[in-house]
JSON list of C-alpha atoms and ligand atoms in Angstrom, two decimals:
[
{"chain": "A", "resi": 1, "resn": "MET", "atom": "CA", "xyz": [121.97, -71.87, -25.25]},
{"chain": "A", "resi": 2, "resn": "THR", "atom": "CA", "xyz": [121.75, -68.12, -25.24]},
{"chain": "A", "resi": 3, "resn": "VAL", "atom": "CA", "xyz": [124.70, -66.20, -26.52]},
{"chain": "A", "resi": 4, "resn": "PRO", "atom": "CA", "xyz": [125.81, -63.37, -24.27]},
{"chain": "A", "resi": 5, "resn": "ARG", "atom": "CA", "xyz": [125.71, -60.07, -26.09]},
{"chain": "A", "resi": 6, "resn": "TYR", "atom": "CA", "xyz": [129.43, -59.54, -26.00]},
{"chain": "A", "resi": 7, "resn": "TRP", "atom": "CA", "xyz": [130.01, -62.82, -27.84]},
{"chain": "A", "resi": 8, "resn": "ARG", "atom": "CA", "xyz": [128.31, -61.32, -30.85]},
{"chain": "A", "resi": 9, "resn": "ASN", "atom": "CA", "xyz": [131.02, -58.74, -30.90]},
{"chain": "A", "resi": 10, "resn": "ILE", "atom": "CA", "xyz": [133.63, -60.90, -32.53]},
{"chain": "A", "resi": 11, "resn": "GLY", "atom": "CA", "xyz": [136.21, -58.14, -32.47]},
{"chain": "A", "resi": 12, "resn": "ALA", "atom": "CA", "xyz": [136.33, -58.24, -28.72]},
{"chain": "A", "resi": 13, "resn": "HIS", "atom": "CA", "xyz": [137.56, -61.79, -28.79]},
{"chain": "A", "resi": 14, "resn": "TYR", "atom": "CA", "xyz": [139.56, -61.69, -31.95]},
{"chain": "A", "resi": 15, "resn": "ARG", "atom": "CA", "xyz": [141.72, -58.93, -30.60]},
{"chain": "A", "resi": 16, "resn": "LEU", "atom": "CA", "xyz": [141.24, -59.84, -26.95]},
{"chain": "A", "resi": 17, "resn": "GLU", "atom": "CA", "xyz": [139.83, -56.50, -25.93]},
{"chain": "A", "resi": 18, "resn": "GLY", "atom": "CA", "xyz": [138.80, -55.39, -22.50]},
{"chain": "A", "resi": 19, "resn": "ILE", "atom": "CA", "xyz": [137.73, -52.10, -21.06]},
{"chain": "A", "resi": 20, "resn": "ARG", "atom": "CA", "xyz": [139.56, -49.54, -18.98]},
{"chain": "A", "resi": 21, "resn": "CYS", "atom": "CA", "xyz": [137.61, -47.32, -16.63]},
{"chain": "A", "resi": 22, "resn": "LYS", "atom": "CA", "xyz": [138.55, -43.67, -16.93]},
{"chain": "A", "resi": 23, "resn": "SER", "atom": "CA", "xyz": [137.27, -42.99, -13.43]},
{"chain": "A", "resi": 24, "resn": "CYS", "atom": "CA", "xyz": [139.10, -45.56, -11.33]},
{"chain": "A", "resi": 25, "resn": "GLY", "atom": "CA", "xyz": [141.54, -47.12, -13.81]},
{"chain": "A", "resi": 26, "resn": "GLU", "atom": "CA", "xyz": [140.18, -50.65, -13.46]},
{"chain": "A", "resi": 27, "resn": "VAL", "atom": "CA", "xyz": [140.89, -52.86, -16.48]},
{"chain": "A", "resi": 28, "resn": "SER", "atom": "CA", "xyz": [138.46, -55.71, -16.96]},
{"chain": "A", "resi": 29, "resn": "PHE", "atom": "CA", "xyz": [137.24, -58.40, -19.28]},
{"chain": "A", "resi": 30, "resn": "PRO", "atom": "CA", "xyz": [134.92, -59.01, -21.04]},
{"chain": "A", "resi": 31, "resn": "PRO", "atom": "CA", "xyz": [134.13, -55.57, -22.45]},
{"chain": "A", "resi": 32, "resn": "ARG", "atom": "CA", "xyz": [130.93, -54.05, -21.08]},
{"chain": "A", "resi": 33, "resn": "SER", "atom": "CA", "xyz": [129.33, -50.66, -20.95]},
{"chain": "A", "resi": 34, "resn": "SER", "atom": "CA", "xyz": [130.15, -49.85, -17.35]},
{"chain": "A", "resi": 35, "resn": "CYS", "atom": "CA", "xyz": [132.96, -50.45, -14.89]},
{"chain": "A", "resi": 36, "resn": "PRO", "atom": "CA", "xyz": [132.40, -53.58, -12.73]},
{"chain": "A", "resi": 37, "resn": "LYS", "atom": "CA", "xyz": [134.23, -51.90, -9.86]},
{"chain": "A", "resi": 38, "resn": "CYS", "atom": "CA", "xyz": [132.83, -48.36, -9.60]},
{"chain": "A", "resi": 39, "resn": "HIS", "atom": "CA", "xyz": [129.95, -48.62, -12.13]},
{"chain": "A", "resi": 40, "resn": "SER", "atom": "CA", "xyz": [131.13, -45.59, -14.07]},
{"chain": "A", "resi": 41, "resn": "LYS", "atom": "CA", "xyz": [130.06, -45.57, -17.69]},
{"chain": "A", "resi": 42, "resn": "ASP", "atom": "CA", "xyz": [133.14, -43.63, -18.68]},
{"chain": "A", "resi": 43, "resn": "VAL", "atom": "CA", "xyz": [135.04, -46.60, -20.07]},
{"chain": "A", "resi": 44, "resn": "GLU", "atom": "CA", "xyz": [137.22, -47.16, -23.11]},
{"chain": "A", "resi": 45, "resn": "VAL", "atom": "CA", "xyz": [138.08, -50.30, -25.02]},
{"chain": "A", "resi": 46, "resn": "VAL", "atom": "CA", "xyz": [141.66, -51.38, -24.61]},
{"chain": "A", "resi": 47, "resn": "GLN", "atom": "CA", "xyz": [143.77, -54.10, -26.12]},
{"chain": "A", "resi": 48, "resn": "LEU", "atom": "CA", "xyz": [144.70, -56.77, -23.59]},
{"chain": "A", "resi": 49, "resn": "PRO", "atom": "CA", "xyz": [147.99, -58.63, -23.59]},
{"chain": "A", "resi": 50, "resn": "ARG", "atom": "CA", "xyz": [147.69, -61.99, -25.32]},
{"chain": "A", "resi": 51, "resn": "LYS", "atom": "CA", "xyz": [149.97, -63.82, -22.92]},
{"chain": "A", "resi": 52, "resn": "GLY", "atom": "CA", "xyz": [149.46, -64.88, -19.37]},
{"chain": "A", "resi": 53, "resn": "LYS", "atom": "CA", "xyz": [149.54, -67.80, -17.02]},
{"chain": "A", "resi": 54, "resn": "VAL", "atom": "CA", "xyz": [146.99, -70.32, -15.85]},
{"chain": "A", "resi": 55, "resn": "VAL", "atom": "CA", "xyz": [145.79, -69.59, -12.32]},
{"chain": "A", "resi": 56, "resn": "SER", "atom": "CA", "xyz": [143.15, -72.28, -12.16]},
{"chain": "A", "resi": 57, "resn": "PHE", "atom": "CA", "xyz": [141.70, -74.93, -14.41]},
{"chain": "A", "resi": 58, "resn": "SER", "atom": "CA", "xyz": [139.10, -77.65, -14.49]},
{"chain": "A", "resi": 59, "resn": "LEU", "atom": "CA", "xyz": [138.51, -80.48, -16.88]},
{"chain": "A", "resi": 60, "resn": "LEU", "atom": "CA", "xyz": [135.01, -80.41, -18.31]},
{"chain": "A", "resi": 61, "resn": "ARG", "atom": "CA", "xyz": [133.50, -83.74, -19.24]},
{"chain": "A", "resi": 62, "resn": "SER", "atom": "CA", "xyz": [129.81, -82.81, -19.38]},
{"chain": "A", "resi": 63, "resn": "PRO", "atom": "CA", "xyz": [129.57, -79.94, -21.83]},
{"chain": "A", "resi": 64, "resn": "PRO", "atom": "CA", "xyz": [126.63, -77.67, -22.60]},
{"chain": "A", "resi": 65, "resn": "ASN", "atom": "CA", "xyz": [124.66, -78.46, -25.78]},
{"chain": "A", "resi": 66, "resn": "GLY", "atom": "CA", "xyz": [126.68, -77.88, -28.89]},
{"chain": "A", "resi": 67, "resn": "PHE", "atom": "CA", "xyz": [130.02, -78.54, -27.22]},
{"chain": "A", "resi": 68, "resn": "GLU", "atom": "CA", "xyz": [129.87, -82.35, -27.20]},
{"chain": "A", "resi": 69, "resn": "ALA", "atom": "CA", "xyz": [132.48, -82.72, -29.90]},
{"chain": "A", "resi": 70, "resn": "TYR", "atom": "CA", "xyz": [135.02, -80.92, -27.79]},
{"chain": "A", "resi": 71, "resn": "VAL", "atom": "CA", "xyz": [135.02, -82.91, -24.56]},
{"chain": "A", "resi": 72, "resn": "PRO", "atom": "CA", "xyz": [136.92, -83.37, -22.50]},
{"chain": "A", "resi": 73, "resn": "TYR", "atom": "CA", "xyz": [138.30, -79.88, -22.49]},
{"chain": "A", "resi": 74, "resn": "TYR", "atom": "CA", "xyz": [139.84, -77.57, -19.98]},
{"chain": "A", "resi": 75, "resn": "VAL", "atom": "CA", "xyz": [138.18, -74.42, -18.74]},
{"chain": "A", "resi": 76, "resn": "VAL", "atom": "CA", "xyz": [140.86, -72.10, -17.44]},
{"chain": "A", "resi": 77, "resn": "VAL", "atom": "CA", "xyz": [141.23, -68.81, -15.68]},
{"chain": "A", "resi": 78, "resn": "VAL", "atom": "CA", "xyz": [144.22, -67.02, -17.12]},
{"chain": "A", "resi": 79, "resn": "GLU", "atom": "CA", "xyz": [145.92, -64.08, -15.50]},
{"chain": "A", "resi": 80, "resn": "LEU", "atom": "CA", "xyz": [147.19, -61.88, -18.30]},
{"chain": "A", "resi": 81, "resn": "GLU", "atom": "CA", "xyz": [150.45, -59.99, -18.14]},
{"chain": "A", "resi": 82, "resn": "ASN", "atom": "CA", "xyz": [148.64, -56.90, -16.86]},
{"chain": "A", "resi": 83, "resn": "GLY", "atom": "CA", "xyz": [146.92, -58.83, -14.07]},
{"chain": "A", "resi": 84, "resn": "VAL", "atom": "CA", "xyz": [143.47, -59.02, -15.70]},
{"chain": "A", "resi": 85, "resn": "ARG", "atom": "CA", "xyz": [141.85, -62.43, -15.33]},
{"chain": "A", "resi": 86, "resn": "VAL", "atom": "CA", "xyz": [140.11, -63.98, -18.31]},
{"chain": "A", "resi": 87, "resn": "LEU", "atom": "CA", "xyz": [137.96, -67.09, -18.48]},
{"chain": "A", "resi": 88, "resn": "GLY", "atom": "CA", "xyz": [138.61, -69.27, -21.50]},
{"chain": "A", "resi": 89, "resn": "THR", "atom": "CA", "xyz": [139.28, -72.75, -22.69]},
{"chain": "A", "resi": 90, "resn": "LEU", "atom": "CA", "xyz": [142.54, -74.51, -23.44]},
{"chain": "A", "resi": 91, "resn": "THR", "atom": "CA", "xyz": [143.40, -75.81, -26.86]},
{"chain": "A", "resi": 92, "resn": "ASP", "atom": "CA", "xyz": [146.38, -77.69, -28.32]},
{"chain": "A", "resi": 93, "resn": "VAL", "atom": "CA", "xyz": [147.09, -79.40, -25.02]},
{"chain": "A", "resi": 94, "resn": "PHE", "atom": "CA", "xyz": [149.47, -82.31, -25.35]},
{"chain": "A", "resi": 95, "resn": "GLY", "atom": "CA", "xyz": [151.08, -82.46, -21.96]},
{"chain": "A", "resi": 96, "resn": "GLU", "atom": "CA", "xyz": [150.15, -81.95, -18.38]},
{"chain": "A", "resi": 97, "resn": "VAL", "atom": "CA", "xyz": [148.11, -78.88, -17.45]},
{"chain": "A", "resi": 98, "resn": "LYS", "atom": "CA", "xyz": [149.24, -77.13, -14.33]},
{"chain": "A", "resi": 99, "resn": "GLU", "atom": "CA", "xyz": [148.87, -73.84, -12.51]},
{"chain": "A", "resi": 100, "resn": "GLY", "atom": "CA", "xyz": [151.42, -71.25, -13.53]},
{"chain": "A", "resi": 101, "resn": "MET", "atom": "CA", "xyz": [151.65, -72.66, -17.04]},
{"chain": "A", "resi": 102, "resn": "GLU", "atom": "CA", "xyz": [152.28, -69.96, -19.65]},
{"chain": "A", "resi": 103, "resn": "VAL", "atom": "CA", "xyz": [149.68, -69.59, -22.37]},
{"chain": "A", "resi": 104, "resn": "GLU", "atom": "CA", "xyz": [148.75, -67.26, -25.20]},
{"chain": "A", "resi": 105, "resn": "ALA", "atom": "CA", "xyz": [145.35, -66.34, -26.59]},
{"chain": "A", "resi": 106, "resn": "VAL", "atom": "CA", "xyz": [144.35, -67.74, -29.96]},
{"chain": "A", "resi": 107, "resn": "PHE", "atom": "CA", "xyz": [141.29, -67.19, -32.09]},
{"chain": "A", "resi": 108, "resn": "ARG", "atom": "CA", "xyz": [139.41, -70.40, -32.64]},
{"chain": "A", "resi": 109, "resn": "LYS", "atom": "CA", "xyz": [135.91, -71.49, -33.42]},
{"chain": "A", "resi": 110, "resn": "ILE", "atom": "CA", "xyz": [134.20, -72.49, -30.18]},
{"chain": "A", "resi": 111, "resn": "SER", "atom": "CA", "xyz": [131.08, -74.18, -31.45]},
{"chain": "A", "resi": 112, "resn": "GLU", "atom": "CA", "xyz": [128.87, -74.36, -34.47]},
{"chain": "A", "resi": 113, "resn": "ASP", "atom": "CA", "xyz": [125.10, -74.48, -34.45]},
{"chain": "A", "resi": 114, "resn": "GLY", "atom": "CA", "xyz": [124.27, -77.05, -37.11]},
{"chain": "A", "resi": 115, "resn": "GLU", "atom": "CA", "xyz": [120.78, -75.86, -38.04]},
{"chain": "A", "resi": 116, "resn": "GLU", "atom": "CA", "xyz": [121.32, -72.16, -38.19]},
{"chain": "A", "resi": 117, "resn": "GLY", "atom": "CA", "xyz": [124.98, -72.29, -39.04]},
{"chain": "A", "resi": 118, "resn": "LEU", "atom": "CA", "xyz": [125.77, -69.96, -36.20]},
{"chain": "A", "resi": 119, "resn": "ILE", "atom": "CA", "xyz": [129.37, -69.99, -35.23]},
{"chain": "A", "resi": 120, "resn": "HIS", "atom": "CA", "xyz": [130.32, -68.93, -31.75]},
{"chain": "A", "resi": 121, "resn": "TYR", "atom": "CA", "xyz": [133.69, -67.53, -30.99]},
{"chain": "A", "resi": 122, "resn": "GLY", "atom": "CA", "xyz": [135.38, -67.20, -27.69]},
{"chain": "A", "resi": 123, "resn": "THR", "atom": "CA", "xyz": [138.72, -66.94, -26.06]},
{"chain": "A", "resi": 124, "resn": "LYS", "atom": "CA", "xyz": [140.99, -69.92, -26.25]},
{"chain": "A", "resi": 125, "resn": "PHE", "atom": "CA", "xyz": [144.47, -70.28, -24.91]},
{"chain": "A", "resi": 126, "resn": "ARG", "atom": "CA", "xyz": [147.24, -72.56, -25.93]},
{"chain": "A", "resi": 127, "resn": "PRO", "atom": "CA", "xyz": [150.38, -73.47, -24.02]},
{"chain": "A", "resi": 128, "resn": "ILE", "atom": "CA", "xyz": [153.50, -71.59, -25.04]},
{"chain": "A", "resi": 129, "resn": "ALA", "atom": "CA", "xyz": [156.01, -74.25, -25.87]},
{"chain": "B", "resi": 201, "resn": "ZN", "atom": "ZN1", "xyz": [135.79, -47.76, -12.42]}
]
């Protein structure tokens, strides 16, 4: 499994950062060097809200290598309070998962590479009780 470059930037996920385009105002996630909408490189890193609601979800039973210990788990698209959509996984799920469910971002270990001891981090969401 190759690790996308932005995943190596732990800060981006720890603080849930995105970018804001200074040209067109588009806010997006994950952080990247140019605006996905107008391709301007005049972007700045911004803090994203940690809360949002689930807009779609799917239960993953056949995980990529390294994720076997975590199945089944939910992959979700969360619409944050500012309207930005973020792809993540759900954690601490005890009840039914449904669209519109309120969640907040948490910082959790996603997977661990046994041989090299690499730890991958990503965005996880948990239901707000
Ligand atoms: Zn733009």
